[in-house]
Amino acid sequence: MKQIMILWIILWAVCFTACKEDNLPTEGTQQAEDLELVISFDNEFEMGSRSALTSSEPTHHIEYMYAYVFANENSDKLTVEDATCIYEEKLPWEASAEAQSVFRCKLKEDIYQKLTANNPDKQYLVMVVAVDNNKDTYTFPSTGTPSEDIHLGMVEKKLNEVKMALATEVDYSQMAYTEVFAGFKQFTTRQSQVQVTLTRRVAGVLCYLTDLPAKVNNYYIIGVQLHWSTGLNTEGILKPGNLTEGEESFADSELSDNSSTTTLLAEVDLKEMGAEESSDGSTLYIPPVSVEGTLETLTNSVLMGAYMLPIQADGHFVIKLVGEKREADGTPTSDPVHVFTETSSEGYFAVKQLAEDGTSVDNYGITADYIYNIGYKPYSADTDYDDPLSLKGTEFKVVASEWQSRDDIHVDFPNTQLGLVLSTDKKAGYRHDCVAGTDDNIKVEALTEDYKDKPWTLTITYPDDDKGGWCCFSENLSETLNGTGNKNVTIKFTEYVDPASKKIEKPDEDYREATITLQVDGTAISSSIKVRQWNALIVNSVAEDGKDAGKRAFRRLDNGAVFNLDGTVDYSNVTTYQWAKKDRLPSFIYGTDSQNTGDDGKKNYDNMLDVNWWGENEEHWNGCVVNLARDGEWYLPARIELHALMYAMKNVSSAYLSDDINWWTSTARAASVSERYFSNKSVSVTKLKDLKDLKKGYYEDRKNNYRARLCKQIN
């Protein structure tokens, strides 16, 4: 168990793409010729490779999958009590980067030797069980013993006797690494496909701590442990509660180990992490864990996690510190390592549960498919929204939430010991557009009465390579703001158009960020959030003669589109335009054809503005997209400018360019990402071909409504 953090650090992440269960075949009316299982995971969440719990993300890792078919030999009807297993199969599931969260699999042909083909009304039940790479931890049925495959051997066993149980000679520590999923479905031979939804049949606890003391009762702290206050379940959870039509729920588990002693779930060796006394000697300095794309923790924090079988009986989580005695020169004495108990309570922390009504519960049960958070870490691979539990607190709480629920990623997770927190409705994937704007989703919230009148300070800071100054509080136009208790805070940020950005060649990663930190006056308590902003899309453009025309900056979004709080794009209010009202020709709008250039949208705007007969024809100026879409220095690009964007950013996801969308240009022609000029002409990044013909308008085109994507010249 002491190797948990090492295992996390070497863990590599392989992401799988979630797939909607769209257009699944329906139940047939004729007898099936074969039987196909359509297996999905509840709420269609993504799969990732993980055998140890490192975050409350709903990713999972499945390596082995089994199907068991049950029937009543004496009747066409099926109940939990009289169903007997007549067939079993290890399914050909392969965990790979191409795997989907909907898995189709035909059972082997000999299944039909077990089914009553001439009785299409006979009821059967299929149960599917899936486990991760610790396949030897549990057996099903519970009487299984280690063999070539301990999950086979179910045939002739009753459904109401089938249990998932800790395997022979396996201890609790292996349980802490093992995820299990299961689901069942009734069917008849009229069906060619049976759809089974798998749900997680274990719970998880995530313990994320900070402010660990350096010394307690003359013991130097060298480790931290997470315990359950009583014995753990070692079996249960697979038997259906009933087979009522439309219901597919598992029976409750009964406690199988009623030990009165605490049970170790996870442990961290602080020496192995390089922990040492902080400068003031009161707490430990703990280096952060940082493995790109896999695991990242805050400085001075410890992260532990474990999977658990459901526990119906009362109990609670316990945090125990581990200490050693030392000689004057700092070397450990021969005294045994001390694990703090309730009688030496300064290193022993009983964790209550925060109930939905806000009260604290001393003892509680554990439910399958729930994550129990002691401290808050929503993401493994970054520290966005991290809020570890401070051991300087006086009350320690765990918060249970459904594992699949990812709709409310907030800093203000209620188990925090801060009392005051800084929170936002925006999720970690949110970046502001490159244009200047404001963000009014930030809040300072007092979680307890003790802090409702507590003074605090907000400070905006930047990474070392960012000179800053682009973000401030709207209230005082400063990077520091003082306040008391609850408060809604608005920040302002400037435009971000930087052709010298270090990440300009990686547009999906090209954003800047600032950190807003809440400091509670007179305490060491702090809380922080990130503010991120996309850089504009920077591309090279050329003139009609093929020569370099300098760089152009394009917005990430079309006019009217906005970012949702989770970082996706809302197109519901996107603006579309006709190129000109009354279908006016470019020569009529600009004055002459020569004033409508194909490579300089700003010049097109200036040429249109300079036409000296607008006085009697103002509706043409007001009704032209070149004027309507303009926003300060941002203008409607000319044809070649827009093609430069499309060529450079066609495969960039954060450019939000779709093949089936048209955008207007100031050259009186629409453009799309997939149009013929990219397939029929040779185009390079720095040398777009001479496209003079693109400035000519087409009468029919101008009757349509298209989007606008604005740009600006930057050199």
XYZ file of C-alpha atoms in Angstrom:
715
model
C 0.000 0.000 0.000
C 2.948 2.333 0.575
C 3.603 2.226 -3.170
C 0.298 3.895 -4.146
C 1.823 7.225 -5.145
C 4.565 5.485 -7.152
C 1.956 3.447 -9.007
C 0.034 6.632 -9.771
C 3.117 8.370 -11.091
C 3.977 5.578 -13.574
C 0.365 5.180 -14.648
C -0.088 6.041 -18.341
C -3.340 7.409 -19.724
C -5.063 6.008 -22.810
C -8.318 7.800 -23.549
C -11.246 6.242 -25.282
C -13.938 8.131 -27.139
C -17.443 7.961 -25.749
C -20.046 7.014 -28.318
C -23.748 7.693 -28.114
C -25.983 4.685 -28.248
C -27.748 5.972 -31.330
C -30.053 3.966 -33.572
C -29.627 0.668 -31.751
C -31.688 -2.092 -33.412
C -35.007 -2.781 -31.756
C -36.642 -5.981 -30.659
C -37.711 -8.201 -33.548
C -40.905 -10.138 -34.047
C -39.384 -13.367 -35.355
C -37.211 -15.871 -33.551
C -33.576 -14.763 -33.569
C -30.987 -16.754 -35.507
C -28.237 -15.685 -33.122
C -27.919 -13.511 -30.029
C -25.972 -10.253 -29.931
C -25.249 -8.317 -26.748
C -25.166 -4.503 -26.958
C -23.277 -3.418 -23.844
C -22.997 0.182 -22.725
C -21.827 2.043 -19.645
C -24.182 4.190 -17.598
C -24.328 7.828 -18.778
C -21.885 7.068 -21.609
C -18.804 8.417 -19.892
C -15.317 8.129 -21.327
C -12.967 5.281 -20.576
C -9.372 5.708 -19.499
C -6.627 3.358 -18.373
C -6.517 3.425 -14.608
C -6.112 0.769 -11.957
C -5.822 3.160 -9.019
C -8.187 5.964 -8.117
C -6.659 9.412 -8.625
C -9.636 11.707 -9.187
C -13.400 11.994 -9.097
C -13.571 11.919 -12.895
C -15.941 9.209 -14.127
C -13.378 7.484 -16.352
C -12.956 3.771 -15.963
C -10.791 0.940 -17.203
C -12.183 -2.454 -18.248
C -9.959 -5.343 -19.351
C -12.144 -8.425 -18.789
C -15.820 -8.980 -19.488
C -18.049 -12.033 -18.878
C -21.628 -12.968 -19.781
C -23.838 -15.462 -17.880
C -27.275 -16.642 -19.081
C -29.926 -17.791 -16.569
C -33.238 -19.622 -17.059
C -35.928 -21.486 -15.089
C -35.819 -25.106 -16.234
C -39.351 -25.793 -14.927
C -41.210 -22.743 -16.176
C -41.294 -20.064 -18.849
C -41.353 -17.394 -16.144
C -38.248 -16.193 -14.375
C -37.650 -15.062 -10.781
C -34.505 -14.401 -8.789
C -35.179 -17.505 -6.689
C -35.618 -20.108 -9.454
C -33.200 -18.839 -12.135
C -30.216 -21.118 -12.797
C -27.131 -20.404 -14.911
C -27.216 -22.419 -18.150
C -24.427 -20.731 -20.123
C -21.297 -18.631 -19.549
C -18.740 -17.004 -21.809
C -15.677 -14.809 -21.520
C -16.435 -12.075 -24.052
C -13.881 -10.970 -26.674
C -13.515 -7.497 -25.183
C -10.235 -5.763 -25.933
C -9.337 -2.494 -24.248
C -7.833 -0.322 -26.975
C -7.727 3.250 -28.173
C -10.414 2.410 -30.747
C -12.798 0.868 -28.210
C -16.190 2.471 -27.736
C -18.395 2.732 -24.685
C -21.000 0.763 -26.673
C -19.665 -2.752 -27.242
C -21.437 -5.233 -29.525
C -20.701 -8.930 -29.253
C -22.452 -12.043 -30.609
C -22.491 -14.956 -28.205
C -21.029 -18.186 -29.481
C -23.267 -20.405 -31.595
C -23.627 -23.131 -28.944
C -25.745 -20.759 -26.830
C -28.748 -21.945 -28.881
C -28.247 -25.480 -27.718
C -29.140 -24.131 -24.279
C -32.171 -22.075 -25.327
C -35.656 -23.439 -26.042
C -35.935 -22.474 -29.695
C -39.516 -23.671 -30.131
C -40.788 -21.564 -27.229
C -40.233 -17.866 -28.090
C -42.035 -16.742 -24.908
C -39.643 -18.400 -22.475
C -37.844 -15.837 -20.319
C -34.063 -15.698 -19.962
C -31.709 -13.334 -18.176
C -28.189 -12.342 -19.167
C -25.796 -10.873 -16.601
C -22.620 -9.121 -17.749
C -19.757 -8.493 -15.315
C -16.632 -6.464 -16.156
C -13.447 -5.910 -14.147
C -10.223 -3.989 -14.605
C -6.693 -5.356 -14.679
C -6.907 -6.753 -11.146
C -9.000 -9.672 -12.389
C -7.932 -11.984 -9.542
C -9.279 -9.806 -6.720
C -12.882 -10.999 -6.860
C -14.622 -14.199 -7.868
C -18.117 -14.695 -9.214
C -19.530 -16.987 -8.046
C -18.204 -16.584 -4.512
C -17.099 -20.215 -4.304
C -14.553 -19.728 -7.053
C -10.898 -20.408 -6.298
C -7.787 -19.167 -8.111
C -7.412 -21.016 -11.399
C -6.795 -20.173 -15.038
C -9.911 -17.984 -14.917
C -11.707 -17.690 -11.588
C -14.721 -15.974 -13.192
C -15.847 -19.080 -15.038
C -17.682 -21.873 -13.230
C -21.108 -20.258 -12.811
C -23.114 -22.910 -14.723
C -25.756 -24.730 -12.625
C -25.540 -22.145 -9.868
C -28.660 -20.286 -8.718
C -28.983 -16.577 -9.466
C -29.950 -15.771 -5.873
C -26.737 -17.439 -4.666
C -24.370 -15.646 -7.012
C -22.111 -13.174 -5.239
C -19.019 -11.235 -5.994
C -16.558 -12.099 -3.239
C -12.975 -11.400 -2.301
C -10.932 -14.228 -3.786
C -9.202 -16.826 -1.658
C -5.977 -15.583 -0.049
C -6.565 -12.015 -1.257
C -6.378 -9.210 1.305
C -8.164 -5.854 1.506
C -5.297 -3.954 -0.074
C -5.983 -5.506 -3.498
C -9.643 -4.508 -3.258
C -8.557 -0.878 -3.124
C -7.284 -1.082 -6.733
C -10.142 -2.960 -8.400
C -13.111 -1.486 -10.279
C -16.092 -3.710 -11.083
C -19.095 -3.116 -13.354
C -22.178 -5.257 -13.819
C -25.621 -5.217 -15.414
C -28.427 -7.604 -16.330
C -31.328 -7.811 -18.757
C -34.230 -10.197 -19.394
C -34.880 -11.405 -22.957
C -36.605 -14.050 -25.091
C -35.517 -15.782 -28.304
C -37.707 -13.339 -30.222
C -34.895 -10.817 -29.772
C -31.799 -10.763 -31.924
C -30.165 -8.173 -29.687
C -30.153 -7.672 -25.932
C -29.096 -4.308 -24.530
C -27.286 -4.395 -21.184
C -26.228 -1.276 -19.262
C -23.300 -1.700 -16.877
C -23.020 0.329 -13.691
C -20.112 0.568 -11.273
C -20.620 -1.869 -8.428
C -17.950 -0.385 -6.172
C -17.634 2.969 -4.444
C -14.540 5.139 -4.316
C -12.961 7.332 -1.680
C -10.578 10.130 -2.601
C -8.543 11.695 0.205
C -6.668 14.910 -0.663
C -4.900 16.585 2.275
C -2.762 19.634 2.938
C -1.170 21.354 5.956
C 0.212 18.125 7.417
C 1.974 18.841 10.724
C 5.728 18.249 10.842
C 5.647 16.963 14.419
C 2.972 15.667 16.826
C 3.650 14.715 20.489
C 7.421 14.478 19.861
C 6.864 12.232 16.832
C 8.152 13.395 13.457
C 5.446 12.735 10.851
C 6.604 10.370 8.095
C 3.348 8.982 6.733
C -0.419 9.322 6.480
C -3.062 6.581 6.291
C -6.740 6.403 5.333
C -8.874 3.877 7.242
C -12.481 2.734 7.499
C -13.553 2.613 11.153
C -14.839 -0.984 10.999
C -14.500 -4.061 8.830
C -15.155 -3.938 5.086
C -17.550 -5.932 2.979
C -15.882 -8.872 1.294
C -18.831 -10.109 -0.798
C -22.221 -9.249 -2.280
C -23.589 -6.713 -4.830
C -24.308 -8.971 -7.863
C -27.738 -10.428 -7.058
C -30.658 -8.512 -8.657
C -33.123 -7.010 -6.216
C -36.016 -8.325 -8.288
C -37.005 -9.013 -11.890
C -39.988 -6.693 -12.023
C -40.752 -5.428 -15.526
C -38.647 -2.382 -16.336
C -36.543 -2.520 -13.152
C -32.884 -3.483 -13.198
C -31.465 -2.833 -9.738
C -29.085 -4.868 -7.628
C -29.878 -6.116 -4.143
C -28.413 -4.376 -1.109
C -25.260 -5.831 0.380
C -24.978 -7.081 3.919
C -21.868 -6.510 6.001
C -19.639 -9.564 5.676
C -16.850 -8.459 8.017
C -18.070 -6.938 11.268
C -14.644 -6.277 12.731
C -14.497 -3.486 15.310
C -10.952 -2.503 14.347
C -10.209 0.046 11.654
C -9.289 -1.221 8.187
C -6.443 0.344 6.221
C -7.544 1.540 2.765
C -4.572 3.564 1.518
C -1.249 4.857 2.770
C 1.418 7.337 1.655
C 5.060 7.239 2.704
C 5.996 10.910 3.062
C 9.711 10.127 3.125
C 9.443 8.610 -0.340
C 7.704 11.791 -1.493
C 10.627 13.909 -0.247
C 8.667 15.627 2.528
C 10.596 17.811 4.970
C 9.883 20.459 7.588
C 8.731 23.799 6.213
C 10.651 26.965 7.051
C 8.547 27.667 10.143
C 8.767 24.043 11.345
C 5.032 23.706 11.940
C 3.998 21.906 8.755
C 5.623 19.662 6.182
C 6.850 20.872 2.831
C 5.760 18.237 0.295
C 6.917 18.491 -3.336
C 4.099 18.414 -5.881
C 3.572 15.377 -8.090
C 3.684 16.347 -11.763
C 3.468 13.754 -14.520
C 2.344 15.339 -17.790
C -1.120 14.173 -18.783
C -1.403 11.697 -15.902
C -1.248 13.155 -12.406
C -0.597 16.568 -10.901
C -0.987 17.672 -7.278
C -0.515 20.930 -5.410
C 2.598 21.669 -3.377
C 2.286 20.512 0.265
C -0.504 18.073 -0.546
C -1.028 14.307 -0.306
C -3.432 12.322 -2.490
C -4.786 8.839 -1.698
C -7.641 6.836 -3.124
C -9.291 3.430 -2.899
C -12.210 1.425 -4.272
C -14.600 -0.175 -1.764
C -17.532 -2.552 -1.855
C -20.784 -0.987 -0.604
C -21.186 -0.975 3.178
C -24.672 -0.736 4.643
C -23.649 -0.808 8.317
C -22.567 2.365 10.106
C -18.950 3.420 10.006
C -16.778 6.368 8.995
C -13.449 7.251 7.407
C -10.425 7.915 9.605
C -7.193 9.770 8.798
C -4.191 8.574 10.815
C -0.734 10.124 10.859
C 2.399 7.979 11.174
C 5.371 9.234 13.190
C 8.858 8.275 14.282
C 11.178 9.336 17.094
C 14.548 10.869 16.172
C 17.938 11.397 17.753
C 19.352 14.880 18.214
C 21.162 14.595 14.877
C 17.905 13.753 13.107
C 18.445 10.033 12.619
C 15.485 7.762 13.535
C 15.673 5.980 16.880
C 15.086 2.271 17.305
C 11.602 2.967 18.667
C 8.807 1.437 16.585
C 6.952 3.631 14.127
C 3.849 5.056 15.767
C 0.424 5.103 14.093
C -1.780 7.582 15.937
C -5.000 6.281 17.470
C -8.070 7.911 18.950
C -6.354 8.071 22.334
C -3.544 10.166 20.805
C -6.074 12.235 18.921
C -3.877 15.059 17.624
C -2.741 12.708 14.858
C -6.118 10.946 14.504
C -8.990 12.518 12.544
C -12.475 11.006 12.443
C -14.221 12.096 9.228
C -17.921 12.898 9.435
C -20.248 12.956 6.431
C -21.827 16.180 5.241
C -25.498 15.348 4.653
C -27.634 17.014 1.964
C -29.339 19.192 4.572
C -25.971 20.567 5.689
C -25.768 18.630 8.957
C -22.853 16.412 9.973
C -23.309 12.661 10.364
C -20.935 10.731 12.623
C -21.529 7.311 11.021
C -22.753 6.459 7.552
C -22.862 3.759 4.874
C -21.114 3.462 1.511
C -23.096 3.222 -1.756
C -21.972 1.712 -5.057
C -21.190 4.137 -7.904
C -20.615 7.035 -5.488
C -17.366 8.901 -4.920
C -16.598 9.996 -1.347
C -14.448 13.141 -1.335
C -12.273 14.074 1.617
C -10.857 17.226 0.127
C -11.616 17.957 -3.504
C -9.732 16.956 -6.666
C -11.975 16.779 -9.755
C -9.209 16.128 -12.305
C -6.163 13.855 -12.179
C -3.985 15.531 -14.772
C -4.164 19.128 -13.533
C -4.815 21.109 -10.360
C -7.692 23.200 -11.683
C -10.281 23.590 -8.915
C -8.220 21.516 -6.452
C -9.252 22.131 -2.847
C -7.405 19.763 -0.485
C -8.611 19.384 3.098
C -6.457 21.271 5.603
C -5.405 19.284 8.677
C -5.324 22.604 10.538
C -9.119 22.432 10.583
C -11.206 21.379 13.555
C -13.838 19.331 11.739
C -13.296 16.848 8.928
C -16.025 15.873 6.508
C -16.563 13.635 3.501
C -19.013 14.508 0.731
C -20.658 11.782 -1.341
C -21.662 12.457 -4.935
C -22.728 10.332 -7.887
C -19.652 9.284 -9.801
C -21.053 10.142 -13.237
C -22.261 13.607 -12.249
C -19.820 16.130 -13.761
C -22.201 19.037 -14.289
C -21.162 21.135 -11.310
C -17.406 21.586 -11.143
C -17.112 24.229 -8.451
C -14.364 25.266 -6.093
C -16.914 25.663 -3.328
C -17.129 21.941 -2.584
C -18.808 21.827 0.827
C -16.266 19.639 2.592
C -13.680 22.420 2.525
C -12.317 23.615 5.842
C -11.668 27.091 4.477
C -14.947 28.598 5.577
C -14.482 31.150 2.756
C -13.953 29.998 -0.831
C -13.499 31.499 -4.257
C -15.729 29.815 -6.845
C -16.841 30.080 -10.449
C -19.523 28.501 -12.614
C -16.995 27.925 -15.382
C -15.353 24.533 -15.739
C -11.647 23.913 -16.231
C -12.014 23.658 -20.022
C -13.323 27.219 -20.342
C -11.263 29.860 -22.117
C -12.466 33.389 -22.898
C -12.449 34.534 -26.511
C -9.526 36.687 -27.662
C -11.578 39.917 -27.640
C -11.634 42.148 -24.575
C -14.433 41.394 -22.131
C -15.581 40.724 -18.586
C -16.301 37.692 -16.403
C -18.972 38.037 -13.724
C -19.135 34.349 -12.750
C -16.687 34.676 -9.857
C -17.931 34.615 -6.274
C -16.493 34.803 -2.783
C -18.686 32.609 -0.612
C -18.778 32.141 3.156
C -19.529 28.483 3.825
C -19.996 28.897 7.562
C -21.434 31.591 9.803
C -18.003 32.143 11.347
C -16.738 33.586 8.064
C -19.690 35.633 6.810
C -18.100 38.869 8.108
C -14.467 37.832 7.674
C -12.329 40.315 5.691
C -10.361 38.998 2.738
C -8.092 40.052 -0.138
C -8.201 38.949 -3.771
C -5.003 39.102 -5.806
C -4.371 38.464 -9.513
C -0.996 36.904 -10.357
C 0.573 35.633 -13.574
C 3.099 32.930 -14.545
C 6.743 33.979 -14.495
C 6.887 34.271 -18.306
C 3.843 36.583 -18.462
C 4.412 40.257 -17.652
C 0.713 40.503 -16.799
C -1.430 43.592 -16.684
C -4.137 42.133 -18.907
C -6.577 41.297 -16.124
C -8.073 43.432 -13.340
C -11.089 43.698 -11.044
C -13.864 45.833 -12.543
C -14.675 47.407 -9.176
C -11.375 49.241 -8.763
C -9.491 48.485 -12.024
C -6.720 47.017 -9.880
C -5.137 43.561 -9.511
C -5.954 43.594 -5.788
C -9.418 43.777 -4.228
C -10.463 43.806 -0.568
C -13.861 42.756 0.751
C -15.835 41.021 3.473
C -17.984 37.901 3.456
C -20.069 36.966 0.409
C -19.444 38.968 -2.740
C -19.901 38.670 -6.501
C -16.736 39.744 -8.286
C -16.335 40.876 -11.898
C -13.008 40.899 -13.706
C -12.040 42.705 -16.904
C -9.484 41.411 -19.368
C -7.911 42.966 -22.434
C -7.770 41.697 -25.987
C -5.315 38.868 -26.637
C -3.712 39.130 -30.072
C -0.093 38.047 -29.762
C 1.798 36.883 -32.878
C 4.850 36.273 -30.657
C 3.105 33.719 -28.440
C 5.252 30.693 -27.608
C 2.347 28.394 -28.488
C 1.296 30.063 -31.751
C 2.168 26.894 -33.688
C -0.186 24.909 -31.418
C -3.456 26.876 -31.602
C -5.364 24.359 -29.440
C -2.942 25.125 -26.590
C -2.447 28.826 -27.290
C -3.984 30.644 -24.333
C -2.807 32.710 -21.403
C -3.885 32.385 -17.818
C -3.963 34.328 -14.590
C -4.568 33.077 -11.055
C -7.008 34.811 -8.732
C -6.199 33.983 -5.104
C -8.440 34.573 -2.102
C -6.525 35.217 1.135
C -8.497 35.379 4.383
C -7.019 38.232 6.410
C -5.146 37.179 9.534
C -5.040 33.481 8.554
C -3.069 31.137 6.327
C -6.282 30.214 4.492
C -6.338 30.707 0.732
C -8.321 29.528 -2.275
C -7.690 30.135 -5.971
C -9.119 29.783 -9.470
C -7.694 30.192 -12.972
C -8.785 32.687 -15.620
C -7.843 31.656 -19.163
C -8.115 33.463 -22.499
C -7.546 32.175 -26.034
C -5.001 33.913 -28.193
C -6.401 34.974 -31.581
C -5.801 32.624 -34.505
C -2.652 34.023 -36.127
C -2.120 33.238 -39.839
C 0.032 34.447 -42.725
C -1.741 36.083 -45.654
C -0.700 37.095 -49.164
C -1.673 39.762 -51.643
C -3.358 39.160 -54.999
C 0.047 39.175 -56.652
C 1.204 36.321 -54.406
C 3.525 38.433 -52.279
C 3.542 38.348 -48.473
C 0.767 40.545 -47.060
C 1.644 40.114 -43.391
C -0.162 38.387 -40.540
C -3.843 38.390 -39.771
C -5.510 37.680 -36.444
C -8.892 35.920 -36.501
C -11.404 35.458 -33.730
C -12.077 31.969 -32.436
C -15.858 32.342 -32.763
C -18.287 33.534 -35.414
C -20.354 36.652 -34.750
C -23.057 35.874 -32.181
C -21.575 32.547 -31.023
C -20.500 32.310 -27.356
C -18.697 29.835 -25.149
C -20.765 27.713 -22.759
C -19.554 27.403 -19.159
C -17.933 24.045 -19.956
C -15.933 25.476 -22.882
C -18.151 24.178 -25.683
C -19.695 26.633 -28.154
C -23.309 27.810 -28.184
C -24.391 28.615 -31.747
C -28.076 29.212 -30.881
C -27.748 32.997 -31.328
C -25.118 33.038 -34.070
C -25.555 35.986 -36.455
C -26.138 35.417 -40.169
C -26.280 38.087 -42.863
C -27.138 38.769 -46.469
C -24.133 40.310 -48.151
C -26.125 43.403 -49.134
C -29.739 44.418 -48.905
C -31.590 44.730 -52.242
C -28.973 42.376 -53.786
C -26.721 45.277 -54.769
C -23.678 44.517 -56.929
C -20.202 45.136 -55.462
C -19.654 47.963 -57.924
C -22.789 49.664 -56.644
C -21.761 49.233 -52.985
C -18.107 50.162 -53.449
C -18.532 52.605 -56.287
C -16.365 50.642 -58.764
C -15.127 47.052 -59.116
C -11.532 48.225 -58.678
C -12.285 49.316 -55.123
C -13.312 45.749 -54.138
C -10.031 43.946 -53.509
C -9.697 40.207 -52.850
C -6.860 40.375 -50.332
C -7.479 43.287 -47.934
C -10.755 43.487 -46.034
C -9.719 46.613 -44.151
C -9.080 48.380 -47.465
C -12.476 47.221 -48.684
C -14.093 48.790 -45.652
C -12.176 52.048 -46.108
C -13.047 52.135 -49.822
C -16.716 51.640 -49.036
C -16.600 54.344 -46.366
C -15.019 56.784 -48.816
C -17.765 56.498 -51.431
C -19.069 60.044 -51.779
C -22.684 59.279 -52.663
C -23.750 57.580 -49.374
C -25.833 60.594 -48.451
C -28.722 59.563 -50.690
C -28.119 55.820 -50.373
C -27.392 55.339 -46.670
C -29.452 52.143 -46.513
C -26.827 50.401 -48.675
C -24.058 51.306 -46.228
C -26.143 50.307 -43.206
C -27.377 47.104 -44.859
C -24.062 45.683 -46.068
C -22.367 42.908 -44.066
C -19.016 44.686 -44.466
C -20.407 47.413 -42.227
C -22.807 45.355 -40.072
C -20.225 42.787 -38.962
C -17.442 45.262 -38.190
C -16.385 45.650 -34.527
C -13.794 48.336 -33.880
C -10.558 47.236 -35.542
C -12.052 43.836 -36.368
C -13.389 43.724 -39.915
C -14.905 41.296 -42.412
C -11.925 39.648 -44.161
C -11.412 39.690 -47.897
C -11.543 36.429 -49.794
C -7.835 35.596 -49.733
C -7.525 36.564 -46.049
C -10.297 34.139 -45.132
C -8.711 31.408 -47.236
C -5.468 31.912 -45.300
C -7.348 31.143 -42.089
C -9.083 28.111 -43.582
C -5.880 26.672 -44.977
C -3.879 27.116 -41.763
C -6.623 26.160 -39.282
C -8.731 23.600 -41.147
C -7.826 20.794 -38.693
C -7.524 22.920 -35.539
C -10.393 22.016 -33.205
C -10.355 25.341 -31.313
C -10.766 27.304 -34.582
C -14.361 26.016 -34.788
C -14.377 25.825 -38.587
C -16.929 23.396 -39.971
C -16.997 21.954 -43.496
C -20.723 22.564 -43.874
C -20.708 26.291 -42.978
C -20.279 29.309 -45.277
C -18.828 32.642 -44.194
C -19.153 35.996 -45.959
C -16.124 37.900 -47.161
C -15.860 41.557 -48.014
C -15.208 40.446 -51.597
C -18.936 39.791 -52.060
C -18.372 36.043 -52.166
C -18.928 33.371 -49.523
C -16.255 30.847 -48.539
C -16.235 27.445 -46.858
C -13.484 25.222 -45.478
C -14.053 22.436 -48.006
C -14.490 24.479 -51.176
C -12.890 23.783 -54.519
C -9.958 26.171 -54.286
C -8.192 23.851 -51.860
C -8.697 20.747 -53.980
C -7.984 22.262 -57.419
C -5.213 24.748 -56.734
C -1.821 24.417 -55.106
C -1.860 26.494 -51.931
C 0.955 26.870 -49.403
C 0.935 28.507 -45.990
C 2.952 31.536 -47.102
C 2.143 31.617 -50.837
C -1.537 31.484 -51.645
C -2.062 31.496 -55.426
C -3.143 34.587 -57.310
C -6.919 34.546 -56.727
C -7.905 37.826 -58.409
C -11.071 36.236 -59.803
C -12.368 35.797 -56.285
C -13.199 39.493 -56.010
C -15.979 39.184 -58.569
C -19.444 38.981 -57.060
C -22.094 36.414 -57.875
C -25.648 37.676 -57.905
C -27.356 34.504 -56.598
C -24.903 34.077 -53.709
C -25.832 37.402 -52.155
C -29.405 36.263 -51.510
C -28.254 33.751 -48.874
C -27.644 34.239 -45.151
C -24.115 33.300 -44.064
C -21.994 33.771 -40.950
C -19.206 36.272 -40.389
C -15.757 35.567 -38.925
C -13.858 38.778 -38.195
C -10.138 39.443 -38.477
C -7.683 42.304 -38.043
C -4.280 43.244 -39.423
C -1.439 42.967 -36.933
C 1.606 44.031 -38.989
